[in-house]
Rosetta silent file (secondary structure, phi, psi, omega in degrees, C-alpha in Angstrom):
SEQUENCE: MEISFTSSLPTMKQPKPDAEKTFQQIGLLNAVEDSYGGVKVDVEESMDCNVYVHLLRASTTQWRKQGKKGVWIKLPIQLANLVEPTVKEGFRYHHAESDYLMLVQWIPETPDTLPANASHTVGIGAFVINDTGEVLVVQEKNGAFKGKGVWKFPTGGEDICKAAIREVKEETDGFFGKSDLFFVCMLRPLSSDINKQASEIEAAQWMPIEEYIAQPYNQKHESFKNIAKICLSKSKRNYTGFSAVPMASSSGKKTSYSYFNKLQAENEKSS
SCORE:     score description
SCORE:     0.000 S_00000001
   1 L     0.000  138.360  175.533   74.687  -11.451 -147.464 S_00000001
   2 L   -95.571  136.418  175.283   73.769  -10.689 -143.877 S_00000001
   3 L  -123.151  115.859  177.559   73.466  -14.064 -141.602 S_00000001
   4 L   -93.377  149.306  172.204   71.648  -13.734 -138.226 S_00000001
   5 L  -124.170  136.345  174.429   72.114  -16.517 -135.666 S_00000001
   6 L  -122.462  125.045 -175.737   69.363  -17.293 -133.201 S_00000001
   7 L   -69.845  132.544  170.493   70.347  -19.303 -130.276 S_00000001
   8 L   -90.897    5.912 -178.340   68.280  -22.493 -129.772 S_00000001
   9 L   -75.404  120.477  173.991   69.433  -22.814 -126.120 S_00000001
  10 L   -59.089  130.624  174.220   66.561  -22.445 -123.581 S_00000001
  11 L   -49.632  138.343  179.857   66.711  -19.215 -121.384 S_00000001
  12 L  -100.323  102.356  167.486   67.895  -20.155 -117.884 S_00000001
  13 L   -63.588  134.123 -178.223   65.777  -18.500 -115.184 S_00000001
  14 L   -65.124  131.404  177.966   67.626  -17.119 -112.197 S_00000001
  15 L   -60.697  142.947  172.023   66.485  -19.005 -108.848 S_00000001
  16 L   -65.862  130.361  175.256   64.392  -16.903 -106.488 S_00000001
  17 L   -65.341  142.769  178.380   66.158  -15.838 -103.397 S_00000001
  18 L   -74.521  164.859 -166.487   64.799  -17.195 -100.167 S_00000001
  19 H   -65.361  -44.180  172.986   62.861  -15.224  -97.692 S_00000001
  20 H   -41.112  -55.358  169.145   65.726  -14.899  -95.227 S_00000001
  21 H   -62.631  -28.288  166.249   68.035  -13.392  -98.008 S_00000001
  22 H   -64.169  -35.638  174.036   65.503  -11.142  -99.045 S_00000001
  23 H   -68.585  -44.884 -174.930   65.193   -9.689  -95.632 S_00000001
  24 H   -73.796  -13.358  171.970   68.941   -9.046  -95.489 S_00000001
  25 H   -84.558  -44.242  178.822   68.934   -7.386  -98.988 S_00000001
  26 H   -83.800  -24.910 -171.684   66.106   -5.143  -98.373 S_00000001
  27 L    85.338  172.057 -178.012   66.545   -4.563  -94.566 S_00000001
  28 L  -134.898  148.538 -171.033   64.127   -4.240  -91.919 S_00000001
  29 L   -71.716  152.977  175.993   62.641   -1.201  -90.046 S_00000001
  30 L   -85.343  129.041 -159.447   63.990   -0.667  -86.534 S_00000001
  31 E  -139.695  145.408  174.705   61.629   -1.842  -84.120 S_00000001
  32 E  -126.446  138.916 -175.411   61.720   -2.497  -80.128 S_00000001
  33 E   -76.613  146.788  176.837   59.294   -5.210  -78.634 S_00000001
  34 L   -95.341 -171.691 -169.077   56.630   -3.915  -76.346 S_00000001
  35 L   -89.314  -16.733 -166.676   55.345   -5.699  -73.043 S_00000001
  36 L  -111.386   23.837  172.765   52.313   -7.063  -74.832 S_00000001
  37 L    81.949   31.015  170.509   54.017   -9.561  -77.736 S_00000001
  38 L  -125.208 -167.990  177.941   54.205   -6.600  -80.166 S_00000001
  39 E  -141.430  155.714 -163.737   56.552   -4.238  -81.572 S_00000001
  40 E  -129.235  130.930  172.898   56.819   -0.346  -81.699 S_00000001
  41 E  -126.561  139.371 -175.837   58.534    1.385  -84.571 S_00000001
  42 E  -124.470  104.658 -177.399   59.551    5.003  -84.374 S_00000001
  43 L   -77.672  128.543 -172.922   60.469    6.219  -88.045 S_00000001
  44 L  -115.596  -42.238 -175.652   62.775    9.176  -87.517 S_00000001
  45 L  -105.459  154.110 -170.000   64.560    9.669  -90.898 S_00000001
  46 L   -68.805  149.940  175.915   63.125   10.590  -94.182 S_00000001
  47 L  -153.973  168.747  172.729   63.168    7.922  -97.067 S_00000001
  48 L   -61.345  143.377 -175.083   61.595    7.205 -100.448 S_00000001
  49 H   -71.102  -49.223  177.452   58.198    5.935 -100.301 S_00000001
  50 H   -62.271  -30.107  178.994   58.987    2.810 -102.335 S_00000001
  51 H   -70.432  -46.025  179.388   62.097    1.934 -100.239 S_00000001
  52 H   -47.732  -56.249  179.780   59.665    2.510  -97.111 S_00000001
  53 H   -49.732  -45.479 -175.683   57.103    0.015  -98.540 S_00000001
  54 H   -63.648  -44.686 -177.913   59.731   -2.480  -99.276 S_00000001
  55 H   -75.875  -40.073  178.661   61.142   -2.300  -95.696 S_00000001
  56 H   -72.600  -29.773  177.423   57.568   -2.481  -94.021 S_00000001
  57 H   -81.500  -35.454  179.249   56.374   -5.497  -96.148 S_00000001
  58 H   -73.420  -40.605  178.724   59.733   -7.446  -95.144 S_00000001
  59 H   -57.915  -60.391 -177.382   59.385   -6.310  -91.376 S_00000001
  60 H   -53.104  -42.159  169.278   55.829   -7.291  -91.401 S_00000001
  61 H   -60.140  -39.677  175.636   56.602  -10.783  -93.049 S_00000001
  62 H   -67.301  -59.337 -175.054   59.309  -11.186  -90.317 S_00000001
  63 H   -46.396  -49.487 -172.637   57.122   -9.947  -87.424 S_00000001
  64 H   -65.605  -41.501  171.570   54.375  -12.287  -88.429 S_00000001
  65 H   -57.664  -38.137  164.001   57.015  -15.198  -88.553 S_00000001
  66 L   -84.257   22.672 -178.616   58.078  -14.350  -85.061 S_00000001
  67 L    56.973   14.190  171.672   54.676  -14.494  -83.818 S_00000001
  68 L   -60.799  156.890  168.003   54.249  -10.862  -83.112 S_00000001
  69 L  -105.801  -68.447  171.287   50.850   -9.224  -82.561 S_00000001
  70 E   -86.182  128.292 -178.123   50.536   -5.652  -82.418 S_00000001
  71 E  -117.104  136.813  175.952   52.520   -3.201  -84.558 S_00000001
  72 E  -117.976  114.785  179.486   52.859    0.441  -83.688 S_00000001
  73 E  -124.209  121.063 -172.812   54.334    2.785  -85.979 S_00000001
  74 E  -109.619  116.841 -179.220   54.757    6.350  -85.120 S_00000001
  75 E  -110.048  127.020  176.774   55.340    8.878  -88.116 S_00000001
  76 E   -86.956  151.866 -168.553   56.273   12.444  -87.236 S_00000001
  77 H   -51.423  -25.684  172.463   54.597   15.171  -88.984 S_00000001
  78 H   -68.513  -12.625  170.226   57.690   15.908  -91.434 S_00000001
  79 H  -118.164   58.441  169.975   57.136   12.311  -92.734 S_00000001
  80 L   -80.796   -3.575  174.836   53.442   12.688  -93.611 S_00000001
  81 L   -75.275  -31.308 -172.289   54.331   11.347  -97.126 S_00000001
  82 L   -87.622   -3.295 -174.722   54.646    8.042  -95.529 S_00000001
  83 H   -66.904  -57.554 -175.361   51.090    7.826  -93.934 S_00000001
  84 H   -49.074  -50.997 -169.745   49.154    6.852  -97.356 S_00000001
  85 H   -64.221  -37.447 -175.241   51.612    3.900  -98.046 S_00000001
  86 H   -74.318  -31.049  168.078   51.334    2.657  -94.561 S_00000001
  87 H   -54.616  -38.631 -176.593   47.589    2.806  -94.630 S_00000001
  88 H   -76.959  -22.588  169.827   47.458    0.739  -97.986 S_00000001
  89 L   -81.935   17.357  178.545   49.632   -1.792  -96.217 S_00000001
  90 L    91.122    6.699  173.206   46.729   -2.505  -93.789 S_00000001
  91 L   -77.067  161.995 -179.765   47.544   -0.137  -91.053 S_00000001
  92 E  -127.163  163.242  178.964   44.851    1.984  -89.341 S_00000001
  93 E   -86.226  144.273  172.705   44.912    5.460  -87.536 S_00000001
  94 E  -106.549  -49.823  176.030   45.145    5.090  -83.739 S_00000001
  95 E  -168.210  166.186  177.709   45.535    8.476  -82.425 S_00000001
  96 E  -136.229  143.840 -177.537   47.320   11.929  -83.378 S_00000001
  97 L  -119.204 -177.616  178.065   49.341   14.539  -81.366 S_00000001
  98 L   -70.230  -17.714 -178.847   50.381   17.908  -82.793 S_00000001
  99 L  -125.921    1.624  173.174   53.724   16.559  -84.114 S_00000001
 100 E  -143.628  177.900  168.935   53.035   12.807  -84.923 S_00000001
 101 E  -136.525  134.047 -177.173   50.542   10.120  -86.052 S_00000001
 102 E  -112.872  128.905  179.379   50.318    6.804  -84.789 S_00000001
 103 E  -117.069  162.984 -173.776   49.045    3.937  -86.804 S_00000001
 104 E  -137.006  152.195  173.227   48.470    0.357  -85.789 S_00000001
 105 E  -138.133  143.625  175.029   48.112   -3.232  -87.248 S_00000001
 106 E  -103.618  132.851 -176.142   47.062   -6.567  -85.571 S_00000001
 107 L   -99.624  -52.434 -170.248   48.927   -9.266  -87.453 S_00000001
 108 L   -67.895  160.708 -178.650   47.734  -12.776  -86.129 S_00000001
 109 L   -86.820   57.794  174.562   44.386  -14.244  -87.272 S_00000001
 110 L  -135.148  172.653  179.859   43.052  -13.957  -83.899 S_00000001
 111 L   -52.916  140.097 -172.469   40.764  -11.238  -82.241 S_00000001
 112 L   -78.916  112.295 -177.908   42.251   -7.761  -82.366 S_00000001
 113 L   -89.975    0.308 -164.746   43.102   -6.671  -78.562 S_00000001
 114 L   -57.574  125.454 -177.643   44.840   -3.444  -79.512 S_00000001
 115 L   -72.321  155.608  176.087   43.541   -0.899  -76.888 S_00000001
 116 L   -84.859  173.373  174.365   41.677    2.116  -78.158 S_00000001
 117 L   -62.674  155.650 -168.090   42.701    5.525  -78.042 S_00000001
 118 L   -65.534  123.459  176.754   42.169    7.403  -74.517 S_00000001
 119 L   -84.114    1.702 -178.694   38.350    8.191  -74.334 S_00000001
 120 E  -135.562  158.025  173.468   38.366   10.878  -71.617 S_00000001
 121 E  -115.962  169.624  174.177   40.039   14.220  -71.335 S_00000001
 122 E  -127.722  135.247  169.919   40.660   15.695  -67.770 S_00000001
 123 E  -106.426  147.218 -169.492   39.614   19.115  -67.227 S_00000001
 124 E  -121.089  128.976  168.845   41.010   21.482  -64.569 S_00000001
 125 E  -116.357  141.986  179.758   39.121   24.458  -62.872 S_00000001
 126 E  -106.629  111.579 -176.751   41.216   26.684  -60.736 S_00000001
 127 E  -100.060  118.204 -169.192   39.477   27.953  -57.693 S_00000001
 128 E  -120.993   98.967  176.630   41.899   30.865  -56.615 S_00000001
 129 E  -126.936  148.776 -167.796   40.629   32.726  -53.324 S_00000001
 130 L   -95.471 -174.861 -174.405   42.198   35.372  -51.510 S_00000001
 131 L   -68.498  -24.556 -173.828   42.411   36.171  -47.832 S_00000001
 132 L   -98.952    8.848  174.978   39.121   38.416  -48.085 S_00000001
 133 L    90.962    8.984  176.477   36.926   35.734  -49.631 S_00000001
 134 E   -92.243  162.785  169.673   37.172   36.832  -53.272 S_00000001
 135 E  -131.606  149.691  179.720   37.800   34.368  -56.082 S_00000001
 136 E   -85.148  143.929 -177.966   39.455   35.060  -59.442 S_00000001
 137 E  -133.542  162.843 -172.888   37.084   34.844  -62.362 S_00000001
 138 E  -143.786  159.413  171.441   37.325   35.321  -66.016 S_00000001
 139 E  -125.288  141.220 -172.962   35.223   36.003  -68.989 S_00000001
 140 E  -101.385  151.789 -179.626   36.243   34.244  -72.301 S_00000001
 141 L   -88.268  -21.073 -176.237   36.548   35.769  -75.606 S_00000001
 142 L  -135.245  177.785  169.211   35.971   32.345  -77.324 S_00000001
 143 L    90.987 -178.858 -173.940   34.512   28.975  -76.677 S_00000001
 144 L   -60.051  -27.183 -178.376   30.954   28.077  -75.168 S_00000001
 145 L  -104.448   18.213  164.626   30.831   31.102  -73.074 S_00000001
 146 L   -47.056  119.001 -175.794   31.543   33.732  -75.574 S_00000001
 147 L    79.465   -4.750 -175.075   29.435   36.653  -75.303 S_00000001
 148 L   -81.871  -25.696 -172.332   27.292   35.300  -72.345 S_00000001
 149 L    63.857   47.102  174.745   28.759   37.664  -69.674 S_00000001
 150 L  -112.919  136.519 -177.257   29.445   34.724  -67.490 S_00000001
 151 L   -84.085  134.287  176.554   32.228   34.865  -64.829 S_00000001
 152 E  -148.610  161.398  175.998   33.766   31.510  -64.514 S_00000001
 153 L   -70.357  162.662  176.997   36.974   30.151  -63.134 S_00000001
 154 L   -64.632  128.359 -178.705   40.122   29.623  -65.116 S_00000001
 155 E  -139.366  169.962 -160.210   40.018   26.295  -66.762 S_00000001
 156 E   165.366 -161.426 -179.271   41.901   23.845  -69.084 S_00000001
 157 E  -132.424 -165.678  175.836   43.463   20.437  -69.296 S_00000001
 158 L    95.993 -150.406  179.905   46.680   18.503  -68.829 S_00000001
 159 L   -65.114  149.358 -167.977   48.288   17.304  -65.371 S_00000001
 160 H   -79.665  -58.653  177.048   46.080   18.156  -62.560 S_00000001
 161 H   -49.590  -63.703 -157.344   48.841   19.933  -60.313 S_00000001
 162 H   -72.292  -43.752 -177.383   50.642   21.858  -63.001 S_00000001
 163 H   -49.905  -38.236 -167.090   47.393   22.702  -65.049 S_00000001
 164 H   -68.941  -37.068 -175.503   45.530   24.394  -62.096 S_00000001
 165 H   -73.530  -30.388 -179.710   48.606   26.814  -61.716 S_00000001
 166 H   -61.455  -54.258 -176.918   49.009   27.161  -65.401 S_00000001
 167 H   -58.328  -25.118  174.012   45.479   28.019  -66.064 S_00000001
 168 H   -70.959  -46.671  179.696   45.601   30.893  -63.566 S_00000001
 169 H   -79.246  -31.315 -172.721   48.462   32.357  -65.784 S_00000001
 170 L  -141.774  104.445 -179.317   47.416   31.411  -69.299 S_00000001
 171 L   -83.640  127.434  161.759   43.568   30.656  -69.746 S_00000001
 172 L  -133.750  164.875 -176.104   42.847   28.293  -72.621 S_00000001
 173 L  -159.098  145.394 -171.623   39.868   25.977  -72.941 S_00000001
 174 L  -155.970  147.874  172.021   39.055   23.267  -75.619 S_00000001
 175 L  -117.380  136.409 -170.949   36.410   20.489  -76.345 S_00000001
 176 L  -118.648   11.362 -170.563   37.702   17.349  -78.005 S_00000001
 177 L    59.216   30.583  169.697   34.550   15.284  -78.261 S_00000001
 178 L  -129.490  169.721 -171.733   35.399   13.053  -75.529 S_00000001
 179 E   -69.062  143.843 -177.679   34.070   12.454  -71.922 S_00000001
 180 E  -123.334  129.467 -177.592   35.551   14.935  -69.672 S_00000001
 181 E   -99.015  110.424 -169.794   36.661   14.338  -66.035 S_00000001
 182 E  -109.470  120.621  178.173   36.777   17.865  -64.285 S_00000001
 183 E   -98.514  138.938  173.874   38.805   18.526  -61.327 S_00000001
 184 E  -105.675  127.364 -173.420   38.658   21.585  -59.158 S_00000001
 185 E  -112.386  124.609  169.187   41.935   22.788  -57.553 S_00000001
 186 E   -86.351  136.249  168.878   42.097   25.327  -54.663 S_00000001
 187 E  -134.931  152.325  171.913   44.838   27.701  -54.775 S_00000001
 188 L   -90.462  113.719  170.243   46.342   30.793  -52.798 S_00000001
 189 L   -57.822  130.547  166.316   47.258   33.682  -54.660 S_00000001
 190 L   -78.929   -4.755 -175.958   50.771   35.139  -54.003 S_00000001
 191 L  -159.043  150.520  173.835   49.622   38.455  -55.365 S_00000001
 192 L   -80.098  -24.764 -179.792   46.416   40.375  -56.066 S_00000001
 193 L   -58.429  132.360  172.736   47.702   41.611  -59.338 S_00000001
 194 L  -112.607  118.119  172.702   45.882   40.267  -62.479 S_00000001
 195 L  -110.203   98.003 -178.759   47.618   40.002  -65.927 S_00000001
 196 L   -75.924  153.463  171.729   45.024   38.487  -68.191 S_00000001
 197 L   -81.036  104.530 -178.806   45.918   36.696  -71.562 S_00000001
 198 L   -57.837  -30.698  178.474   44.325   39.170  -74.159 S_00000001
 199 L   -76.867   -3.223 -173.811   43.860   36.787  -76.798 S_00000001
 200 L  -120.606  -31.709 -179.887   41.652   34.355  -74.794 S_00000001
 201 E  -104.232  108.371  171.636   40.213   36.613  -72.008 S_00000001
 202 E   -59.367  -39.783  178.361   37.846   39.220  -72.240 S_00000001
 203 E  -151.026  159.620  171.042   37.895   40.408  -68.599 S_00000001
 204 E  -153.899  140.566  177.335   39.339   39.198  -65.316 S_00000001
 205 E  -157.171  177.360  166.598   38.753   40.188  -61.695 S_00000001
 206 E   -97.165  135.322 -172.901   38.273   39.444  -58.032 S_00000001
 207 E  -140.028  140.007  170.477   34.590   38.834  -57.110 S_00000001
 208 E   -51.248  136.022 -165.918   33.119   37.820  -53.872 S_00000001
 209 H   -76.640  -12.332  171.948   32.473   34.235  -53.691 S_00000001
 210 H   -77.589  -22.594  179.079   28.756   34.603  -52.846 S_00000001
 211 H   -93.294  -14.442  172.714   28.262   36.760  -55.855 S_00000001
 212 H   -67.695  -31.981 -179.865   30.065   34.303  -58.016 S_00000001
 213 H   -69.541  -44.908 -171.339   27.513   31.558  -56.783 S_00000001
 214 L   -67.047   -8.648 -177.142   24.737   33.843  -57.151 S_00000001
 215 L   -63.839  152.776 -176.677   25.156   34.288  -60.969 S_00000001
 216 H   -61.162  -46.111 -179.918   22.068   33.147  -63.015 S_00000001
 217 H   -54.997  -49.473  178.660   24.175   30.806  -65.092 S_00000001
 218 H   -64.883  -37.296 -173.934   25.323   28.999  -61.998 S_00000001
 219 H   -69.989  -36.863 -177.182   21.894   28.862  -60.478 S_00000001
 220 H   -67.262  -34.227 -163.147   20.551   27.421  -63.777 S_00000001
 221 L  -119.294  121.562 -176.862   22.849   24.565  -64.605 S_00000001
 222 H   -61.678  -23.903  178.476   23.176   22.023  -61.641 S_00000001
 223 H   -67.221  -52.584 -177.381   26.714   21.074  -62.374 S_00000001
 224 H   -68.335  -29.109 -177.280   27.948   24.453  -62.070 S_00000001
 225 H   -83.389  -28.872  166.307   25.844   25.173  -59.073 S_00000001
 226 H   -47.295  -58.460 -164.871   27.206   22.019  -57.194 S_00000001
 227 H   -66.322  -39.170 -177.357   30.740   22.918  -57.935 S_00000001
 228 H   -63.409  -39.205 -174.747   30.078   26.693  -56.650 S_00000001
 229 H   -66.051  -41.972  162.965   28.620   25.156  -53.510 S_00000001
 230 H   -48.601  -58.484 -176.568   31.594   22.801  -52.890 S_00000001
 231 H   -49.943  -57.939 -168.975   33.983   25.716  -53.353 S_00000001
 232 H   -60.345  -39.898 -176.697   32.096   27.714  -50.849 S_00000001
 233 H   -78.331  -27.118  174.363   32.034   25.005  -48.154 S_00000001
 234 H   -72.259  -25.382  171.050   35.780   24.440  -48.923 S_00000001
 235 H   -66.744  -30.303 -177.209   36.473   28.146  -48.392 S_00000001
 236 L   -98.164   16.977 -176.504   34.798   27.719  -44.981 S_00000001
 237 L    39.448   41.105  173.472   36.670   24.628  -44.352 S_00000001
 238 L  -109.492   13.816  177.263   33.698   22.395  -44.234 S_00000001
 239 L  -135.567  141.876 -173.426   34.711   20.240  -47.032 S_00000001
 240 L   -82.894  -56.176 -171.705   37.695   17.835  -47.229 S_00000001
 241 L    66.210 -159.642  173.014   38.185   16.949  -50.913 S_00000001
 242 E  -107.175  139.670  176.570   41.275   15.489  -52.122 S_00000001
 243 E  -109.612  151.454 -176.434   44.954   16.015  -51.390 S_00000001
 244 E   -92.461  109.906 -176.497   47.754   15.329  -53.754 S_00000001
 245 E   -99.359  115.120 -177.587   50.181   12.946  -51.990 S_00000001
 246 E   -75.851  141.000  179.124   53.581   12.575  -53.850 S_00000001
 247 E  -138.647  127.956  170.837   54.775    9.042  -54.866 S_00000001
 248 E   -61.742  144.316  162.914   58.053    8.025  -56.215 S_00000001
 249 L   -69.550  168.447 -176.235   57.888    5.874  -59.293 S_00000001
 250 L   -60.714  -21.605 -179.438   59.091    2.247  -59.461 S_00000001
 251 L   -86.934  -22.919 -176.439   62.564    3.570  -60.989 S_00000001
 252 L    73.424   21.823  163.567   62.666    6.214  -58.274 S_00000001
 253 L   -91.997  -20.831 -174.679   63.444    8.810  -60.987 S_00000001
 254 L  -129.648  140.894  174.333   60.111   10.409  -61.197 S_00000001
 255 E  -107.374  123.733  170.558   57.551   11.654  -58.728 S_00000001
 256 E   -98.119  169.658  171.763   53.685   11.226  -59.448 S_00000001
 257 E  -120.055  145.478  163.373   50.748   12.024  -57.325 S_00000001
 258 E  -108.200  132.177  177.131   47.982   10.008  -55.786 S_00000001
 259 E  -105.287  133.499 -170.279   44.956   11.791  -54.669 S_00000001
 260 E  -133.617  145.978  162.299   43.360   10.921  -51.347 S_00000001
 261 E   -52.771  151.933 -179.458   40.637   12.093  -49.082 S_00000001
 262 H   -76.272  -31.887  168.691   42.879   14.089  -46.529 S_00000001
 263 H   -54.371  -54.919  178.996   41.748   11.812  -43.708 S_00000001
 264 H   -57.466  -41.771  175.503   42.741    8.915  -45.823 S_00000001
 265 H   -60.521  -23.708 -166.689   46.193   10.614  -46.558 S_00000001
 266 H   -81.806  -52.278 -174.041   46.576   11.495  -42.933 S_00000001
 267 H   -53.208  -46.723 -171.259   46.020    7.539  -42.327 S_00000001
 268 H   -56.327  -61.554 -166.130   48.354    6.454  -45.051 S_00000001
 269 H   -59.248  -33.936  177.186   51.256    8.669  -43.545 S_00000001
 270 H   -66.853  -29.847 -170.948   50.538    7.277  -40.220 S_00000001
 271 L   -92.341    0.000    0.000   50.543    3.765  -40.956 S_00000001
């Protein structure tokens, strides 16, 4: 005869750990405070999605208790598997670069004051003129001027000073669906030799500035016409424009530039 015994004692439930102990057991994401009451998280190491979600939830709870506001999470492209779980936890896209994606979340029950992504791009036109009054012009293989036979200045983006020089060496152009602040920088060539970038540029040559201005495209489009006139005035020393004035940063480790009218720049130096 087989006899089975069933315990009549009630099952005792284990007490739930408090929040602080849970944080200690799970751990938190490494974060640094920003200057606006929020935190920044730079995820660098790969991890299982489930582990990451637990860390993110525990961290968000902790940040909320601490009264933090905006949370910025930077995910490198090699950790793209963490983008979806981050979005499911209430984060949204802020901006993306070639090697990372930035996601943000506003924690408190107050109006979200996180700044939007940059709304403008800075375009650079390189006005390179030699001693005989000729300007360096190119025809593009791609982009808005493809196949139109328009000779134009080398153009592109990035830092104003560096881009003006770089664009002469490597012609690139792009449109990002944002407002464009366009600067024309005057340069003097060190050589008359031209080495065009074959992948982007159909042709490149030196052209008399008057011939450049007289192009039908420049005469038809007001913005191009005005830029051409300003360049002609500048070449004849009838236009001042802006001068790049080097400025030391507050830390003293990096030099930046402020742009002044030439007369203003001279006044700044003398004062």
